[in-house]
mmCIF file of the C-alpha atoms, coordinates in Angstrom:
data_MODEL
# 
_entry.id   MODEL 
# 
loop_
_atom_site.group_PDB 
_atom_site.id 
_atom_site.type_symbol 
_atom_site.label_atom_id 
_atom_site.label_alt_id 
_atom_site.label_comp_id 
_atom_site.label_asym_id 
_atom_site.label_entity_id 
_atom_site.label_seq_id 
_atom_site.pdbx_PDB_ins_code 
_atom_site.Cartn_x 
_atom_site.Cartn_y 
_atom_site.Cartn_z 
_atom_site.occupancy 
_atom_site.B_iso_or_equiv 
_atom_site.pdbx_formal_charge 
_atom_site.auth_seq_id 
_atom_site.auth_comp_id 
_atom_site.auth_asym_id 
_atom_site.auth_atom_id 
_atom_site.pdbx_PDB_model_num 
ATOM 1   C CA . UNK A 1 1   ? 85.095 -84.202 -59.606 1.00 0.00 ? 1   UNK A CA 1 
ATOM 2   C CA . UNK A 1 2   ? 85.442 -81.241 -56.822 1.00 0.00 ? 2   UNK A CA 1 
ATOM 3   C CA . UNK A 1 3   ? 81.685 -80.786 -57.659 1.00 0.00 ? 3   UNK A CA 1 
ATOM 4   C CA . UNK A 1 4   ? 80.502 -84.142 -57.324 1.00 0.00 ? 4   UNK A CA 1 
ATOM 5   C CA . UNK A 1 5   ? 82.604 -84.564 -53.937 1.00 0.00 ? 5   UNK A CA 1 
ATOM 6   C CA . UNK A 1 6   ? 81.017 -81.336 -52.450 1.00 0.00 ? 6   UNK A CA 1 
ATOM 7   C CA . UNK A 1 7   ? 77.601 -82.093 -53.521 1.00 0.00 ? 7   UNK A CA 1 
ATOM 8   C CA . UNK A 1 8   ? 78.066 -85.767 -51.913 1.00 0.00 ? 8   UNK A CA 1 
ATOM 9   C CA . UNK A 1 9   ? 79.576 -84.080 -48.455 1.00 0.00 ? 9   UNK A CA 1 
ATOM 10  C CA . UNK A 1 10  ? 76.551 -81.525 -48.413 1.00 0.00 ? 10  UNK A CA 1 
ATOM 11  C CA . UNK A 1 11  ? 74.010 -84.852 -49.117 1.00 0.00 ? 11  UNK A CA 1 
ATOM 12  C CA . UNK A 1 12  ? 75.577 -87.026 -46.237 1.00 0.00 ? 12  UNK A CA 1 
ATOM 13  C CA . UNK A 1 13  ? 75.270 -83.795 -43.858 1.00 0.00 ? 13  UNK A CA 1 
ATOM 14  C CA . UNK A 1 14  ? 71.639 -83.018 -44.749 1.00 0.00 ? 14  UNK A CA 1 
ATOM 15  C CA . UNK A 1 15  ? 70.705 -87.032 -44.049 1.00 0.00 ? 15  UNK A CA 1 
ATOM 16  C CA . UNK A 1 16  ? 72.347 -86.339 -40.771 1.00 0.00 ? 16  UNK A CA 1 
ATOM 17  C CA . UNK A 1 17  ? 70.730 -83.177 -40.161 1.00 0.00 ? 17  UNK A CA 1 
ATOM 18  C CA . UNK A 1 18  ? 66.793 -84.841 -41.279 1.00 0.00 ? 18  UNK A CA 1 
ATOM 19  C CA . UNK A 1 19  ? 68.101 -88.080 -38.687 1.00 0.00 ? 19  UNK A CA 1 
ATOM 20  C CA . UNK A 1 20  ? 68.430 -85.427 -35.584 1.00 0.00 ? 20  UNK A CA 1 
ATOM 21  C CA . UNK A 1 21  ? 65.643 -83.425 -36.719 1.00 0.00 ? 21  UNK A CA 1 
ATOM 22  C CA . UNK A 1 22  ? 63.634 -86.607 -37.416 1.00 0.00 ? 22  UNK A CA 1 
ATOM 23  C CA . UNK A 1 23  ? 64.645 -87.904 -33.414 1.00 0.00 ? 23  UNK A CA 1 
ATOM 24  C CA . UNK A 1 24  ? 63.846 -84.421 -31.912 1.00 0.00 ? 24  UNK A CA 1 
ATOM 25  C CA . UNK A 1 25  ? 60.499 -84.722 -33.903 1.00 0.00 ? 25  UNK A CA 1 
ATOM 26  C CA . UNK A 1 26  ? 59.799 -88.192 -32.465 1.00 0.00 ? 26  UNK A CA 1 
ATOM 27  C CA . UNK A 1 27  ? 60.438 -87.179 -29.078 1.00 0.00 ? 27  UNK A CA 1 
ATOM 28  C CA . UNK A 1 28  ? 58.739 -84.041 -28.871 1.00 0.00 ? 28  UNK A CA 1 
ATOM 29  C CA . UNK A 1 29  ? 55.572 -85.786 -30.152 1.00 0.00 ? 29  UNK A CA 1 
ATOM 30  C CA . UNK A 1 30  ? 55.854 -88.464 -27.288 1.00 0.00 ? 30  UNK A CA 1 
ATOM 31  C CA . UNK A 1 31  ? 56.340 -85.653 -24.932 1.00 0.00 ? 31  UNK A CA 1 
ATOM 32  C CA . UNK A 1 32  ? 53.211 -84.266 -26.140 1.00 0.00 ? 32  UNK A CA 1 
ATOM 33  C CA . UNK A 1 33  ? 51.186 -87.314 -26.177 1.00 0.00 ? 33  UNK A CA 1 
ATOM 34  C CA . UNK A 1 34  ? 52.061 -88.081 -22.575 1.00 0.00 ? 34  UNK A CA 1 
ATOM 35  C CA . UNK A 1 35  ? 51.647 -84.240 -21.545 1.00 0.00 ? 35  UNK A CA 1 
ATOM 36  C CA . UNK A 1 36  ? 48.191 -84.353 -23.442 1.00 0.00 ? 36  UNK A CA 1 
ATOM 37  C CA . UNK A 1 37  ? 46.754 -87.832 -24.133 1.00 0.00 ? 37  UNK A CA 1 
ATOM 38  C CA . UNK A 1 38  ? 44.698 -87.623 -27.060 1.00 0.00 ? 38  UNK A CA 1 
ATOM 39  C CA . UNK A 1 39  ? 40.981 -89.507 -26.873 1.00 0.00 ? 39  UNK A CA 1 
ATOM 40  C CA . UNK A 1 40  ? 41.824 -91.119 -30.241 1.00 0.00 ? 40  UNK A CA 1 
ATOM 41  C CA . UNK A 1 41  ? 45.080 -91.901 -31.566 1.00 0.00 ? 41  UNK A CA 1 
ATOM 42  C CA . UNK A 1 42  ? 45.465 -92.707 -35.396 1.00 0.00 ? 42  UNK A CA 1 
ATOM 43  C CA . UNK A 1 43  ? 49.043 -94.207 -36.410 1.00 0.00 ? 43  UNK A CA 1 
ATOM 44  C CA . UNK A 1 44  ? 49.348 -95.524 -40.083 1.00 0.00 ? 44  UNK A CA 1 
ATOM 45  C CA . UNK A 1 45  ? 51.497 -98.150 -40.321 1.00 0.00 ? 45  UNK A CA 1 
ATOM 46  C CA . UNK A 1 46  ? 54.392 -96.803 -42.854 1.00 0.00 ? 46  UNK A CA 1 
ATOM 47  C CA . UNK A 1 47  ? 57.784 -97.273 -41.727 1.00 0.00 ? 47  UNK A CA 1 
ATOM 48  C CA . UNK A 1 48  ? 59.325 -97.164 -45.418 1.00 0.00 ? 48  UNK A CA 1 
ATOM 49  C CA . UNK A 1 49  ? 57.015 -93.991 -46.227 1.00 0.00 ? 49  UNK A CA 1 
ATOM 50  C CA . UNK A 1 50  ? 59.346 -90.275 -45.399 1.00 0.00 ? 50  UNK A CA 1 
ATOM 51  C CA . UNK A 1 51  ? 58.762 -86.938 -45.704 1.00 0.00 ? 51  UNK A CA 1 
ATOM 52  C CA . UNK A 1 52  ? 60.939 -87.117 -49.159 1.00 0.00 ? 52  UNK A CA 1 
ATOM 53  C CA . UNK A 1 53  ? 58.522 -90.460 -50.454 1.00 0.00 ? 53  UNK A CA 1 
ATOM 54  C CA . UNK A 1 54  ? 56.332 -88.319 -52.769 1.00 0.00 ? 54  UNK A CA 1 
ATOM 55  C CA . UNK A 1 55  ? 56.647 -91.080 -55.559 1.00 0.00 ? 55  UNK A CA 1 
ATOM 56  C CA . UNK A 1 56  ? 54.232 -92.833 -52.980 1.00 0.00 ? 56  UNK A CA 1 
ATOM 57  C CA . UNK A 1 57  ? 51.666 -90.475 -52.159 1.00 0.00 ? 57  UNK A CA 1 
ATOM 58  C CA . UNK A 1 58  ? 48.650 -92.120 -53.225 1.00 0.00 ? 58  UNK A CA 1 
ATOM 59  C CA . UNK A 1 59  ? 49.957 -95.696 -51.264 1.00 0.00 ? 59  UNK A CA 1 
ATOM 60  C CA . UNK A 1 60  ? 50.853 -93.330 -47.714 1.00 0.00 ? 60  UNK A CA 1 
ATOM 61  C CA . UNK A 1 61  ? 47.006 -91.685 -48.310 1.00 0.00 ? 61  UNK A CA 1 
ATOM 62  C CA . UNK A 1 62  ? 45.262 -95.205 -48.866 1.00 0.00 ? 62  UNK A CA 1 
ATOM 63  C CA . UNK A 1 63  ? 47.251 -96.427 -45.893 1.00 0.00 ? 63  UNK A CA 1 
ATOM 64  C CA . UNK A 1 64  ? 45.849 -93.321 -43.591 1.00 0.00 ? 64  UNK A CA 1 
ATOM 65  C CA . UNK A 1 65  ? 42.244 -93.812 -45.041 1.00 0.00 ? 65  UNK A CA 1 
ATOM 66  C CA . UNK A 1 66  ? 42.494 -97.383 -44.033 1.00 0.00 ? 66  UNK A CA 1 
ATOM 67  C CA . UNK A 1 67  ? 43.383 -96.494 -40.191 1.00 0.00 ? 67  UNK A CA 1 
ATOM 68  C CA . UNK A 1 68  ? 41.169 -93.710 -40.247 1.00 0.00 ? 68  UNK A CA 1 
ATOM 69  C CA . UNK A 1 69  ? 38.228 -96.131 -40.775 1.00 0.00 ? 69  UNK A CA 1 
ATOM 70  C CA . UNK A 1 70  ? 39.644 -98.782 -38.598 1.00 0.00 ? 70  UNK A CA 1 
ATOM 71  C CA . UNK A 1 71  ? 39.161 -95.976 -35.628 1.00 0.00 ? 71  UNK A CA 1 
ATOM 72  C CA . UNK A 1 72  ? 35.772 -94.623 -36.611 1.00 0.00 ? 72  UNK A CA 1 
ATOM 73  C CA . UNK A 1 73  ? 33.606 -96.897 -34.514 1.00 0.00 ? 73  UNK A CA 1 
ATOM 74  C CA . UNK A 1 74  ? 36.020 -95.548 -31.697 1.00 0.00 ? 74  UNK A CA 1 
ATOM 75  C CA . UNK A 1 75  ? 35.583 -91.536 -32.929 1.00 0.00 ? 75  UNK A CA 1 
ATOM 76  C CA . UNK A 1 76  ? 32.069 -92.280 -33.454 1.00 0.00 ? 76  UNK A CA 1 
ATOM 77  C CA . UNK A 1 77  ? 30.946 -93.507 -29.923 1.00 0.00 ? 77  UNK A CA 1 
ATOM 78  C CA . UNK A 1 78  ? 33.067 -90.374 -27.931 1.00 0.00 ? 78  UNK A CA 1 
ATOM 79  C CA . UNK A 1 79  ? 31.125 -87.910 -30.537 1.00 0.00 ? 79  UNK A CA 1 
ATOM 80  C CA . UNK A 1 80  ? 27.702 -89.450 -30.098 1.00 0.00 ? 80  UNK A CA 1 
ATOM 81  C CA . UNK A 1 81  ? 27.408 -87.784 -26.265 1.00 0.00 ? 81  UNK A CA 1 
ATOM 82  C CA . UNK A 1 82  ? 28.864 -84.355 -27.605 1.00 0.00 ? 82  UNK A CA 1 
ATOM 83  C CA . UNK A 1 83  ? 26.481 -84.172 -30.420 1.00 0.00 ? 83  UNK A CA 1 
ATOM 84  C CA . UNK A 1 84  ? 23.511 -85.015 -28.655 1.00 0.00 ? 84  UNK A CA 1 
ATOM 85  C CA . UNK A 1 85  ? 24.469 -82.592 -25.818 1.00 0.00 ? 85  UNK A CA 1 
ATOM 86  C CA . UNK A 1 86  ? 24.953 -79.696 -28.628 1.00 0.00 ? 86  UNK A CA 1 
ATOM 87  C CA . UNK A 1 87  ? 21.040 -80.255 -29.777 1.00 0.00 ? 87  UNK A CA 1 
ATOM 88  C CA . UNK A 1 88  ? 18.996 -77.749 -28.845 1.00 0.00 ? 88  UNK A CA 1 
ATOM 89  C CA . UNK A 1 89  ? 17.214 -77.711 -25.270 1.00 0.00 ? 89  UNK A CA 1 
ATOM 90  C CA . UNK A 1 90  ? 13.630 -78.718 -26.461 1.00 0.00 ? 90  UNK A CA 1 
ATOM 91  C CA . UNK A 1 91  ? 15.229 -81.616 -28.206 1.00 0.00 ? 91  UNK A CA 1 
ATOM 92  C CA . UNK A 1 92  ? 17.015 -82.669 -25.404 1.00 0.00 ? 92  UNK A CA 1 
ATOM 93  C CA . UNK A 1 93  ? 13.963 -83.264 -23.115 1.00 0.00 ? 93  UNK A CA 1 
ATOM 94  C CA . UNK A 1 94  ? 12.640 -85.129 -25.738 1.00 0.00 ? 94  UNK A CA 1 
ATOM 95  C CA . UNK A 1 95  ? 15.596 -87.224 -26.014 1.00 0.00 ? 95  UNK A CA 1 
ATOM 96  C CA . UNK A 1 96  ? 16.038 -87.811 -22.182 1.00 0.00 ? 96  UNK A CA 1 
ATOM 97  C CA . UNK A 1 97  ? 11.963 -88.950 -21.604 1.00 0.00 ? 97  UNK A CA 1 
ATOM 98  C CA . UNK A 1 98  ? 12.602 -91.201 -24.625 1.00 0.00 ? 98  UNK A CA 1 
ATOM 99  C CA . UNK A 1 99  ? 15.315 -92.778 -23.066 1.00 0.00 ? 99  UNK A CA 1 
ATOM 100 C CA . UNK A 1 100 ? 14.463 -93.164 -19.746 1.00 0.00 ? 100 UNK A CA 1 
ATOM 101 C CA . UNK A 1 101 ? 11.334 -94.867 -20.668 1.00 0.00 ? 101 UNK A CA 1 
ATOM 102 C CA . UNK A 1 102 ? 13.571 -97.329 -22.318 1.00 0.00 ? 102 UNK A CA 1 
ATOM 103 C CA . UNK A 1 103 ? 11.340 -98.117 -25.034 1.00 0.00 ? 103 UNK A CA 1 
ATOM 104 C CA . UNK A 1 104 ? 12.812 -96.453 -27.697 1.00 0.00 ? 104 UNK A CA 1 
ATOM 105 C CA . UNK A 1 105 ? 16.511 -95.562 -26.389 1.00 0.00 ? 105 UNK A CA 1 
ATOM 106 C CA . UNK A 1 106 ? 19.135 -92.467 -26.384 1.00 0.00 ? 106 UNK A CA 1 
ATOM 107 C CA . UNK A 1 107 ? 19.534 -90.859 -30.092 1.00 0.00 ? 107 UNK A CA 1 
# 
């Protein structure tokens, strides 16, 4: 009985120790995003999914995928200006005349 009363003190002092981590977490990540202001910002919705929720790994990774594509047209259209400034110098003359003549558009 000693056992099981220790091992239930040490279990309500570790949920209070993952709630203050879990609070310093959240608010060092706001911090963060207000300090730094990412150009994309991907938040599954999974308020009943924790760190400890490994019996639902598979539903927290379809969840993830699902956001992930839902902010792909938005990824996709601030990489499309960085990839075609990375092509090579002869490719980007070529891509500017196109362009400007407007008959055929930016790559």
């Amino acid at each position: 009985l000693y056992w099981l009363l220790t091992l239930s003190k040490r279990q309500f002092a570790f949920e209070i120790w993952m709630r203050s981590a879990d609070v310093t977490m959240k608010q060092l990540t706001q911090h963060h995003l207000e300090a730094y202001p990412p150009n994309v910002l991907i938040r599954p919705d999974m308020p009943e999914i924790t760190l400890f929720s490994t019996d639902r790994i598979r539903e927290a990774i379809a969840i993830g995928e699902h956001a992930a594509r839902l902010a792909a047209p938005e990824i996709e259209k601030l990489l499309k200006p960085w990839h075609i400034a990375r092509r090579p110098a002869a490719m980007q003359h070529t891509i500017t005349s196109l362009a400007a003549d407007g008959t055929h558009g930016a790559a």
